[in-house]
Coordinates of C-alpha atoms in Angstrom, one line a residue:
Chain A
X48 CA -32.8 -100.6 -111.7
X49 CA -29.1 -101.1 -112.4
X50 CA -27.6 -103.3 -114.6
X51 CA -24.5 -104.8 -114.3
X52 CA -22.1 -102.3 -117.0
X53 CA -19.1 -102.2 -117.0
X54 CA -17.4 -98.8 -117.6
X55 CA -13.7 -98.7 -119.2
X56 CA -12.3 -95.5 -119.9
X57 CA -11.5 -94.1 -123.8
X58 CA -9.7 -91.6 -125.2
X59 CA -12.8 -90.6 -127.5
X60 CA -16.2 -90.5 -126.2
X61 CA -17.9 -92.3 -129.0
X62 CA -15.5 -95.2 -129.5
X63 CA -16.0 -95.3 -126.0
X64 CA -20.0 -95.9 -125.7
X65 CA -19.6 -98.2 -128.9
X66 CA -16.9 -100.7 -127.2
X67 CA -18.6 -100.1 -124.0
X68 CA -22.2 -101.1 -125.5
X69 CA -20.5 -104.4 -127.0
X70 CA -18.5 -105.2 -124.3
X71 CA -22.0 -105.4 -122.3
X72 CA -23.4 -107.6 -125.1
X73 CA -20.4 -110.2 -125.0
X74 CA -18.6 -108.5 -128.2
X75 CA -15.1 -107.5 -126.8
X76 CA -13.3 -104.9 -129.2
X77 CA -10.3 -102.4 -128.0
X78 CA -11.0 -98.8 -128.5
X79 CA -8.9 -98.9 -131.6
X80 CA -10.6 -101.9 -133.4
X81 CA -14.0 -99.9 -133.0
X82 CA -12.2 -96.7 -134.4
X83 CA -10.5 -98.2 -137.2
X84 CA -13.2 -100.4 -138.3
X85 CA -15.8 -97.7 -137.8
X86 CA -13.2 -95.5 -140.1
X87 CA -12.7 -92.7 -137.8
X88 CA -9.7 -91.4 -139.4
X89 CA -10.4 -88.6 -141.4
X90 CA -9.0 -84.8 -141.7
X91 CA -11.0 -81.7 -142.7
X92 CA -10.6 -77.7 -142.5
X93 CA -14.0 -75.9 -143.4
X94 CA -13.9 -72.1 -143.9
X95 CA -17.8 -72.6 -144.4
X96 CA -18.2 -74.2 -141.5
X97 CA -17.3 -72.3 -138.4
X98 CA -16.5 -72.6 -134.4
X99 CA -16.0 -69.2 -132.4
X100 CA -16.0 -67.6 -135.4
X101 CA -12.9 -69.8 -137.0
X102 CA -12.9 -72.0 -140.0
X103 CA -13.5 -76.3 -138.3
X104 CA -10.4 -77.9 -138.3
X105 CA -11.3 -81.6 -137.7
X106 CA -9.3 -85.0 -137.5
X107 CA -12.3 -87.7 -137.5
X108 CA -15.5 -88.2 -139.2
X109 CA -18.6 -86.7 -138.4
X110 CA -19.8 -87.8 -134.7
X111 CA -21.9 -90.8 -134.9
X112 CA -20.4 -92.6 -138.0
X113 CA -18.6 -94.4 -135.8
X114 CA -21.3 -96.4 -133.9
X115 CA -23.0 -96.6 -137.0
X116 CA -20.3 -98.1 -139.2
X117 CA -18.9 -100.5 -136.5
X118 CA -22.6 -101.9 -136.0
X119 CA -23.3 -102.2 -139.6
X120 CA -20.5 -104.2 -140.7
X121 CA -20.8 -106.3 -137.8
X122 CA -24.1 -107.2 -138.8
X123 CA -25.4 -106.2 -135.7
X124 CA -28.8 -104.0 -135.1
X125 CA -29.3 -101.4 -133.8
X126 CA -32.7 -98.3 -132.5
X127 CA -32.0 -95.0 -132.9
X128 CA -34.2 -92.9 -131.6
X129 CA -34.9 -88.8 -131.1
X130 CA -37.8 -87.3 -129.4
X131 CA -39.5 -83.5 -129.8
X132 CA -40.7 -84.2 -126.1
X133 CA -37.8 -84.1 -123.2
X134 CA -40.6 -85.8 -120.8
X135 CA -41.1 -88.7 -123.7
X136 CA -37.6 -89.2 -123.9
X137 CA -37.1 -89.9 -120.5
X138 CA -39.5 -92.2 -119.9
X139 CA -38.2 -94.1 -123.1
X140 CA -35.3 -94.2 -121.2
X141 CA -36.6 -95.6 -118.4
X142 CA -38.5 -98.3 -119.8
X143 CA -35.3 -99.1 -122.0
X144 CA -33.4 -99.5 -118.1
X145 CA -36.4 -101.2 -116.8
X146 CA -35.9 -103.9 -119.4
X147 CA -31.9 -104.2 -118.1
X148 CA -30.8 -102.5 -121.4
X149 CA -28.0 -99.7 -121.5
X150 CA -29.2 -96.7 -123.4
X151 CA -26.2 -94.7 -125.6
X152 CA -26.8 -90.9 -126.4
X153 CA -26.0 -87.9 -127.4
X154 CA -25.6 -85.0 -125.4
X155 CA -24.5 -81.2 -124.9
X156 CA -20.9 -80.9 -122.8
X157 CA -21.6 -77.3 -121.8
X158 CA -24.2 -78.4 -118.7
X159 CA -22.4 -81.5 -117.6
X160 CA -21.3 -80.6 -113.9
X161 CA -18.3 -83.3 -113.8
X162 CA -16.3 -81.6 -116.4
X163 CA -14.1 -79.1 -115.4
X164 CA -15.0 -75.8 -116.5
X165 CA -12.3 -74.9 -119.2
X166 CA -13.8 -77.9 -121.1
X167 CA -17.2 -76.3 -120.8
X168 CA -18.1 -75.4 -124.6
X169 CA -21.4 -75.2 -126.5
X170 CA -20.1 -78.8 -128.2
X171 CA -23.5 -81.2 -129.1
X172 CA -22.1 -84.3 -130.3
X173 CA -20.6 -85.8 -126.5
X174 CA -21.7 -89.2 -126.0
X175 CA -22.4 -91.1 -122.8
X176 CA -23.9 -94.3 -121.8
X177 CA -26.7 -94.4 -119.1
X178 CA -27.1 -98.3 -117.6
X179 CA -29.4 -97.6 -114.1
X180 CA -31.5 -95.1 -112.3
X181 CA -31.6 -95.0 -108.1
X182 CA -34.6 -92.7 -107.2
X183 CA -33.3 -89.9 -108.8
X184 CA -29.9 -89.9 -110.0
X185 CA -28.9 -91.7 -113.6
X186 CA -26.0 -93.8 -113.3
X187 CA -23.9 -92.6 -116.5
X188 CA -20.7 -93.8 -118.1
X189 CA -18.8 -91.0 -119.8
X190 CA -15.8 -92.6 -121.8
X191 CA -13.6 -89.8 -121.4
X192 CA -14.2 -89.8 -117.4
X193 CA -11.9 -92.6 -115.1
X194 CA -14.8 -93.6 -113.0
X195 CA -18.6 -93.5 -113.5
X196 CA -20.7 -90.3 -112.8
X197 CA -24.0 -89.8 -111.5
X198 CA -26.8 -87.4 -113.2
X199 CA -30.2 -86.1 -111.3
X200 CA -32.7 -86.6 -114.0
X201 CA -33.0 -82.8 -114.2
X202 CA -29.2 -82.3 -115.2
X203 CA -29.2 -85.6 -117.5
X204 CA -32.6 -83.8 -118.8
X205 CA -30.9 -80.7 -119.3
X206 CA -27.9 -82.1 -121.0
X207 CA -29.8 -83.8 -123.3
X208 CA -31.6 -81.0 -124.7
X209 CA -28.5 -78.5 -125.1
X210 CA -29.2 -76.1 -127.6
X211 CA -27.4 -74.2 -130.3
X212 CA -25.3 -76.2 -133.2
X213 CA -26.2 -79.6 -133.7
X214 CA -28.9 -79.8 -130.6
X215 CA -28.9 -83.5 -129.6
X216 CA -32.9 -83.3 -129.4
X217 CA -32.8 -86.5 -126.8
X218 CA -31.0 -88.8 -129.3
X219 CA -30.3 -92.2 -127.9
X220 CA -29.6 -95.5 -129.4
X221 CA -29.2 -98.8 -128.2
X222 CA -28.0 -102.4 -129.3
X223 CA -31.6 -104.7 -130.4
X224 CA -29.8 -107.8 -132.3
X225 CA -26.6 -109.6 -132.6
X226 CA -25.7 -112.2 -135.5
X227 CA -24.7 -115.9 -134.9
X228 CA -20.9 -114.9 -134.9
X229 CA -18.7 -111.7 -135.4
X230 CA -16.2 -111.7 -138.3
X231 CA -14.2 -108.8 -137.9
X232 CA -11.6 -109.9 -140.3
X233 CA -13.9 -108.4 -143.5
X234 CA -15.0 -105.6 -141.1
X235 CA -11.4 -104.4 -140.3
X236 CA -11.0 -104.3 -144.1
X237 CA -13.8 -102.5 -145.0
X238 CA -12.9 -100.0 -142.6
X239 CA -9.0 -99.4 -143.5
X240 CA -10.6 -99.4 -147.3
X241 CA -12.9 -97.0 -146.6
X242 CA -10.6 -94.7 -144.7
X243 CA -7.8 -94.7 -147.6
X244 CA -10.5 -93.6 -150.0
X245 CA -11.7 -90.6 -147.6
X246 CA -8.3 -89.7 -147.5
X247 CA -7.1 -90.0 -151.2
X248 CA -10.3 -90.1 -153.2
X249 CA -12.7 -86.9 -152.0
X250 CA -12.7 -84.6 -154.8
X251 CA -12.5 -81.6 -152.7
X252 CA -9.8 -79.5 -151.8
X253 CA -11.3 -79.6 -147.8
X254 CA -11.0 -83.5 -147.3
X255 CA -8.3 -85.8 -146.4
X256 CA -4.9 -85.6 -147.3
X257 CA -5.8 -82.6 -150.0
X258 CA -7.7 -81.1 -146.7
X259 CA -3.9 -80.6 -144.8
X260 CA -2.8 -79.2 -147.8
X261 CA -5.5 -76.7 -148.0
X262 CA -5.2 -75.6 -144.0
X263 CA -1.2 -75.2 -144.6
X264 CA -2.1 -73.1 -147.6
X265 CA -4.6 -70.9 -146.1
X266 CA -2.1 -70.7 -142.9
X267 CA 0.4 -69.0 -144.9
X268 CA -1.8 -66.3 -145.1
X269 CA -3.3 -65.7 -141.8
X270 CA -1.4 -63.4 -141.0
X271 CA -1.9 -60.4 -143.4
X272 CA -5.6 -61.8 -144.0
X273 CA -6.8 -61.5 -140.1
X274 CA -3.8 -59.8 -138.2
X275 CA -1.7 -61.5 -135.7
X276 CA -4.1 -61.7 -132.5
X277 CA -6.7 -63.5 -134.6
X278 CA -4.1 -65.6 -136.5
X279 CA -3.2 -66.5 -132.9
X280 CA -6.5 -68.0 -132.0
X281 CA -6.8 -70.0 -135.3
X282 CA -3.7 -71.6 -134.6
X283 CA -4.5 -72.4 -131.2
X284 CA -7.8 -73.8 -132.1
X285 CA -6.2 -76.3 -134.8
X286 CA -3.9 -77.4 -132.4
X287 CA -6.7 -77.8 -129.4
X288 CA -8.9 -79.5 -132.1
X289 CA -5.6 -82.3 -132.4
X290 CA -4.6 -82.2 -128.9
X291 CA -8.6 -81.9 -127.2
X292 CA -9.5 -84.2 -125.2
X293 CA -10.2 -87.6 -126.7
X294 CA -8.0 -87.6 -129.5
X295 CA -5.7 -90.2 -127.9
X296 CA -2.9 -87.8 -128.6
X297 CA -2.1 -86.1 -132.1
X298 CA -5.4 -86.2 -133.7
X299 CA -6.1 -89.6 -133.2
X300 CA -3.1 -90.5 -135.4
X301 CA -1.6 -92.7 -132.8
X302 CA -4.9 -95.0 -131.8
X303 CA -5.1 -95.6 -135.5
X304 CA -1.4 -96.8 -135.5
X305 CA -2.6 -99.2 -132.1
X306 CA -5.1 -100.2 -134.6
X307 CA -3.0 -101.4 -137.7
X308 CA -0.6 -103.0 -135.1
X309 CA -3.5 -105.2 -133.7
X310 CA -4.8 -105.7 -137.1
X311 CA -1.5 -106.8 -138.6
X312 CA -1.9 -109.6 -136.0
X313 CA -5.3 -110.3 -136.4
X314 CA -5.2 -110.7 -140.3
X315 CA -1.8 -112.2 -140.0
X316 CA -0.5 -109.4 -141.8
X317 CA 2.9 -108.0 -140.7
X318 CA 3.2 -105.5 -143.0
X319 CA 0.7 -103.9 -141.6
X320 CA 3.5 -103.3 -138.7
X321 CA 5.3 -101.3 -140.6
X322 CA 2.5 -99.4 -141.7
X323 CA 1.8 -98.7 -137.8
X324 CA 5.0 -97.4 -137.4
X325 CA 4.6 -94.8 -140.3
X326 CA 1.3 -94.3 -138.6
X327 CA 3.3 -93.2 -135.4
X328 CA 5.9 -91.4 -137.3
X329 CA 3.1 -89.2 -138.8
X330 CA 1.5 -88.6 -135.1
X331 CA 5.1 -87.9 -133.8
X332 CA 4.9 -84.9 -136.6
X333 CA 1.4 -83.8 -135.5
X334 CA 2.9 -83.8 -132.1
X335 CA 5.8 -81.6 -133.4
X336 CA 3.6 -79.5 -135.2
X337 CA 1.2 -78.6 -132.1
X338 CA 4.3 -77.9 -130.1
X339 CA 5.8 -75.7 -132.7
X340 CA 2.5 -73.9 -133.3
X341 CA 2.3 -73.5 -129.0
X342 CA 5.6 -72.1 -128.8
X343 CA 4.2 -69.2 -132.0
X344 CA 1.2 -68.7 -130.6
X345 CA 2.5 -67.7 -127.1
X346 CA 5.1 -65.9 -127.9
X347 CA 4.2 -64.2 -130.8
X348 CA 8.2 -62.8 -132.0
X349 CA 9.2 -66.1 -131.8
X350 CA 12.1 -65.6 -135.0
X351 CA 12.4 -69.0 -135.9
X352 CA 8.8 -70.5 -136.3
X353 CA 6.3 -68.7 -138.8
X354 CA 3.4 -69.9 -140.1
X355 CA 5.2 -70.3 -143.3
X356 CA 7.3 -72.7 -141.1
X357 CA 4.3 -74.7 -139.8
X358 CA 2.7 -74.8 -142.9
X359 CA 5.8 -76.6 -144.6
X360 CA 5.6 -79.3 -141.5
X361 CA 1.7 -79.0 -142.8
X362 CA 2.8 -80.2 -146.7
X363 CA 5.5 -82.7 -144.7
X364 CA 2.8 -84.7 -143.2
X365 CA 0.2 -84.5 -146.1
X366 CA 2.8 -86.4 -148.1
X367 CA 3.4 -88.6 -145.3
X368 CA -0.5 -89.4 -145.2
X369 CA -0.9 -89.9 -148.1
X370 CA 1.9 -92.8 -148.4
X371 CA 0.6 -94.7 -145.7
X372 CA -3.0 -94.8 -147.5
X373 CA -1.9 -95.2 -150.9
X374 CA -0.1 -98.8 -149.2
X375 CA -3.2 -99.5 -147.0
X376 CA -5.5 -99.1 -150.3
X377 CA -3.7 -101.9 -151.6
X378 CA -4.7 -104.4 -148.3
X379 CA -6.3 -107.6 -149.7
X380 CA -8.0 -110.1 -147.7
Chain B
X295 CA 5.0 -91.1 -128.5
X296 CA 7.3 -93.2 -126.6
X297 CA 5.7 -94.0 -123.4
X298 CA 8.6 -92.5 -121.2
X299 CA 7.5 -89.2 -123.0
X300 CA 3.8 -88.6 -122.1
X301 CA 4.1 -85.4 -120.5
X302 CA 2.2 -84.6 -117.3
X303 CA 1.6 -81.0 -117.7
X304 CA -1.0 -80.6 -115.2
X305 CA -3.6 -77.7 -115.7
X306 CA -7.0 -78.4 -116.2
X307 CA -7.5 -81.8 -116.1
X308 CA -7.8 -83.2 -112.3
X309 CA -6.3 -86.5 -111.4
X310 CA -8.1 -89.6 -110.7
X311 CA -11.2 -88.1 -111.8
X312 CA -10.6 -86.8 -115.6
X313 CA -7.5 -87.3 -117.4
X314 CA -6.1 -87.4 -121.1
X315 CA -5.9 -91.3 -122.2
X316 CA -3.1 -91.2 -124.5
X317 CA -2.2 -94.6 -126.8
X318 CA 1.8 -94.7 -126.6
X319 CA 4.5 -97.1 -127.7
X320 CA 6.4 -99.3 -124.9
X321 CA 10.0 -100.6 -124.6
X322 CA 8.9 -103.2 -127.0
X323 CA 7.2 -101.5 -130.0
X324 CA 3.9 -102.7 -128.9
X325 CA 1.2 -100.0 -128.5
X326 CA -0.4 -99.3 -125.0
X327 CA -2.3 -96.8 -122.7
X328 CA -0.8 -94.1 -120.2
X329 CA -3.2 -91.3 -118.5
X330 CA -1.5 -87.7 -118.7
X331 CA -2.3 -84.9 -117.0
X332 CA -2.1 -82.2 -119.7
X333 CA 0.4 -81.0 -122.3
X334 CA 1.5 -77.7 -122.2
X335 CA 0.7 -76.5 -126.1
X336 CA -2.7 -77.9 -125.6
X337 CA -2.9 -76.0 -122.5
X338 CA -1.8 -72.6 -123.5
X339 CA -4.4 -73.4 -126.7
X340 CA -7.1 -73.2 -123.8
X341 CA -5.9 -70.7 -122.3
X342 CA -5.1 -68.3 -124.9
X343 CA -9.2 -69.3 -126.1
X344 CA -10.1 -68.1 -122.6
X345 CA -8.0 -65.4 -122.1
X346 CA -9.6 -63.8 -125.9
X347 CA -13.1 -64.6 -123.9
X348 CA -12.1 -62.2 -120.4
X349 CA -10.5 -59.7 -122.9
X350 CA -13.1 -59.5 -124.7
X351 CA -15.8 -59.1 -121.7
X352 CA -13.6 -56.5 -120.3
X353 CA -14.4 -54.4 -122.9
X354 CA -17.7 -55.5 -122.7
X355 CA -18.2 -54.4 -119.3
X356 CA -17.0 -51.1 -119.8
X357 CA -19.6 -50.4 -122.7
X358 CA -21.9 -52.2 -119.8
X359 CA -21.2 -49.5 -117.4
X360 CA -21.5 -46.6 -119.8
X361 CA -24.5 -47.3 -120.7
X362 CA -23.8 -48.7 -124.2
X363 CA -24.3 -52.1 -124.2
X364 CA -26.2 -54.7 -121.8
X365 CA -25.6 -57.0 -119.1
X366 CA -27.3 -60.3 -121.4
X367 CA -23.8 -58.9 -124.0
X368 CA -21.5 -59.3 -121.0
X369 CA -23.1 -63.1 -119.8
X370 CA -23.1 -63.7 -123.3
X371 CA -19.7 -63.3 -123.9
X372 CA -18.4 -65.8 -120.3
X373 CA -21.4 -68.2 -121.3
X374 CA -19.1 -68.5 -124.6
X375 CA -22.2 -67.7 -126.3
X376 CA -23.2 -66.2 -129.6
X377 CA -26.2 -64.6 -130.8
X378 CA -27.7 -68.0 -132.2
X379 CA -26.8 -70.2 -129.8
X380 CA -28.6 -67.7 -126.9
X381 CA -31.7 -67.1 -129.2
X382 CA -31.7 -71.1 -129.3
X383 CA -32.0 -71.5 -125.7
X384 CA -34.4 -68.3 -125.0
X385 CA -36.5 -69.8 -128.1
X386 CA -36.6 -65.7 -129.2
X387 CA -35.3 -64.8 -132.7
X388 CA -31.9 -63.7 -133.2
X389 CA -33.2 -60.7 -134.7
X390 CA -34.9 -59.5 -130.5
X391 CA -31.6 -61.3 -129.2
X392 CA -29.2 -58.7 -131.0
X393 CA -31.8 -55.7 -130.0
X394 CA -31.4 -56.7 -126.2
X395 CA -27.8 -56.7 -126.6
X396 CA -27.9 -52.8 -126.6
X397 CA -28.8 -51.4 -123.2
X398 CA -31.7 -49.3 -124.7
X399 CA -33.2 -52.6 -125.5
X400 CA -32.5 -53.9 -122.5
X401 CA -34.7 -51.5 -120.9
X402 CA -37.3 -52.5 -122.6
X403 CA -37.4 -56.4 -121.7
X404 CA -40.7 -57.2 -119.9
X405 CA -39.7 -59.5 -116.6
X406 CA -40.9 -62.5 -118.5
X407 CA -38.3 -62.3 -121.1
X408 CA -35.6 -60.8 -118.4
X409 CA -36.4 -64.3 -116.6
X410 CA -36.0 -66.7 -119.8
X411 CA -32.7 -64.9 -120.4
X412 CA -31.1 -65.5 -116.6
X413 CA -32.6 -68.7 -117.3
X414 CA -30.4 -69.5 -120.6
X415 CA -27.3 -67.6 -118.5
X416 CA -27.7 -70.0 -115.5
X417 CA -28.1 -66.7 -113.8
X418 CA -30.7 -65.4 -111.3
X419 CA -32.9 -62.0 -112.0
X420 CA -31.2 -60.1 -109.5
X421 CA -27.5 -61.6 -110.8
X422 CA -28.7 -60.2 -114.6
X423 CA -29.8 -56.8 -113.8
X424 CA -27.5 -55.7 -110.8
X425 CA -25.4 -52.7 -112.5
X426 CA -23.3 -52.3 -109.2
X427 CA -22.7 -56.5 -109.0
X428 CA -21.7 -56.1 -112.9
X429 CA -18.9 -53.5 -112.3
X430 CA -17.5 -55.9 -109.0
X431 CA -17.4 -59.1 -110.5
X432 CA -14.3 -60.9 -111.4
X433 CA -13.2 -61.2 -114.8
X434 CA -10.2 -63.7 -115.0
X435 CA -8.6 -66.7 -114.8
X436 CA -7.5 -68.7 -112.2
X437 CA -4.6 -70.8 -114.0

């Protein structure tokens, strides 16, 4: 069975599978409509929660708000679906293909033999979309690759069932209903609305623009607290967190600027343009940021850059943030 | 980013098959797509994470070969494993797991549970348990 999918390449996997999904359903959204009215935009650092042993540094939501929050405010419906039995959840899948319908879902990165092996981490929350099986190979669409993939069932099996953090336990999902007519006018809305209050409004000291603050403040003590080597590795694990793969560049500060620039069109806004450009100002920063921190963290008696250095850039773009969103709070329809 | 300065800082990231999709600004302010091959702070991030990883099992291996600490500690460590994540995918508790990372427990492992931990190590037996294999093997980085 194959059905006729067609696979576009994204910077981030899971706006990828959502704009893919529509796109096959007759609903055509750029990758950063789907982020920004799925509110992807978010920052967090969580010394609770930890990666190799280091305190998450994060610059979007939790992986799959974003599907769930473009659907919903679409108004369209959606099945999601786990399963305790990998031989159950394949044979979902199949009857889902059987019935011509492209199956999105969740899966480990560490087994998937088409990425390269520096990429290989224990990381749960990858999303790819299968749309046909021949005998036994899965014809899969992974956003972040430039063609389309194959998987024997036995990998796509294995991938599915990762273990360790987060284990995707055969999650898939799928599109079931579509309304009468998309509005996204109210949708993109809703989602700028939303992001300004995750990024002024969480009354923690982890979340949004009070979160960049935090990180820069526990930076300026990483190195007496854990010693240079380690310091090191933090740094270079904020700045692969911004510059990973899929972040569209700095921390997906600049699809978020595409975003307010197609919206400021869309809602025949134009203020909204210069809001973009702030937005790109701020990634431009982020950029400057993750090269400062690369020249520290390779060369560690670098005089001029300290973390006290990076973490006043840090403070820099917090206020800079927090502008932008203060502005975009006030959008009214 | 202005589109003239994606950089293509090749490394990882192989051409026509994966590549960075970066959103960048044109001539004319308007926002659009460019592929890059890598940046070189992101790459040094990698590598630097990597490096910490053969370090690390270098040391490893030494306590390996003394008779310290086991091979499973070793294929751990270049699985980019921890304790949890390897009890998860050997279904034992971590409790076992952390016994087994000491030689002396190793010793003890029954071949079932020698098998379910090649298994989780994408490793054969014979790859797990060779000594001789463990003190040849490469330990680096190709980039």
């Amino acid at each position: 069975m194959k059905i006729n999918f067609h696979h576009s390449q994204a910077a981030h996997c899971e706006n990828g599978v959502t704009s893919n999904l529509l796109r096959f359903h007759g609903i055509n959204l750029s990758e950063p409509m789907i982020f920004g009215i799925g509110s992807g935009y978010f920052f967090s650092h969580m010394p609770f929660y930890k990666l190799n042993g280091m305190a998450v540094t994060s610059f979007r939501v939790w992986p799959g708000l974003i599907f769930s929050r473009v659907t919903r405010r679409l108004n369209i419906t959606v099945r999601r679906r786990k399963f305790s039995n990998p031989g159950k959840a394949m044979q979902e899948l199949d009857r889902m293909l059987d019935k011509g319908i492209p199956v999105g879902m969740l899966v480990g990165v560490f087994h998937l033999p088409y990425f390269p092996k520096e990429y290989r981490f224990h990381f749960n929350a990858h999303n790819i979309t299968v749309f046909g099986r021949e005998g036994d190979h899965y014809q899969v669409s992974d956003p972040v690759m430039e063609n389309m993939e194959k998987l024997t069932s036995e990998e796509l099996k294995a991938v599915r069932y990762a273990k360790g953090t987060h284990p995707p336990q055969g999650r898939m999902y799928y599109i079931t209903s579509l309304p009468g007519q998309i509005d996204i006018k109210p949708a993109i809305i809703r989602g700028i609305h939303k992001t300004a209050s995750d990024m002024l409004t969480i009354p923690l000291p982890m979340f949004g623009v009070k979160g960049i603050r935090y990180l820069a403040k526990r930076m300026r003590k990483w190195p007496e607290k854990y010693g240079n080597k380690f310091a090191a590795l933090n740094l270079s694990q904020v700045v692969r967190m911004l510059e990973e793969i899929g972040t569209g560049g700095a921390g997906f500060r600049f699809i978020y600027a595409a975003f307010l620039q197609e919206s400021a069109e869309v809602l025949g806004k134009p203020w909204l343009n210069e809001a973009s450009k702030d937005m790109t100002e701020i990634g431009d920063a982020w950029r400057e940021f993750a090269y400062q921190s690369g020249r520290h963290f390779k060369n560690r008696n670098n005089g001029d850059i300290s973390y006290d250095s990076l973490a006043d850039r840090l403070m820099i773009i917090a206020d800079m943030e927090e502008k932008v969103f203060e502005q975009l709070r006030s959008l009214r329809p | 980013m202005k589109i003239n300065e994606v950089p293509q800082d090749g490394a990882f990231l192989v051409e026509g098959k994966i590549r960075d999709l970066c959103y960048v600004v044109d001539d004319k302010g308007h926002y659009t797509k460019v592929l890059s091959k890598g940046w070189t702070p992101k790459n040094d991030a990698i590598r630097l994470a990597w490096n910490m990883i053969y370090e690390n099992a270098e040391e490893i291996r030494r306590q390996v070969l003394s008779g310290i600490l086991s091979p499973i500690a070793l294929f751990m460590e270049l699985n980019v494993m921890d304790v949890s994540i390897l009890a998860s995918y050997t279904g034992l508790p971590r409790r076992k797991v952390r016994k087994h990372l000491k030689m002396k427990g190793f010793r003890k492992l029954s071949p079932e549970h020698i098998r379910k931990y090649a298994d989780a190590l994408n490793l054969t037996v014979d790859e797990l348990t060779d000594i001789e294999r463990i003190r040849r093997i490469e330990i680096k980085h190709e980039n």
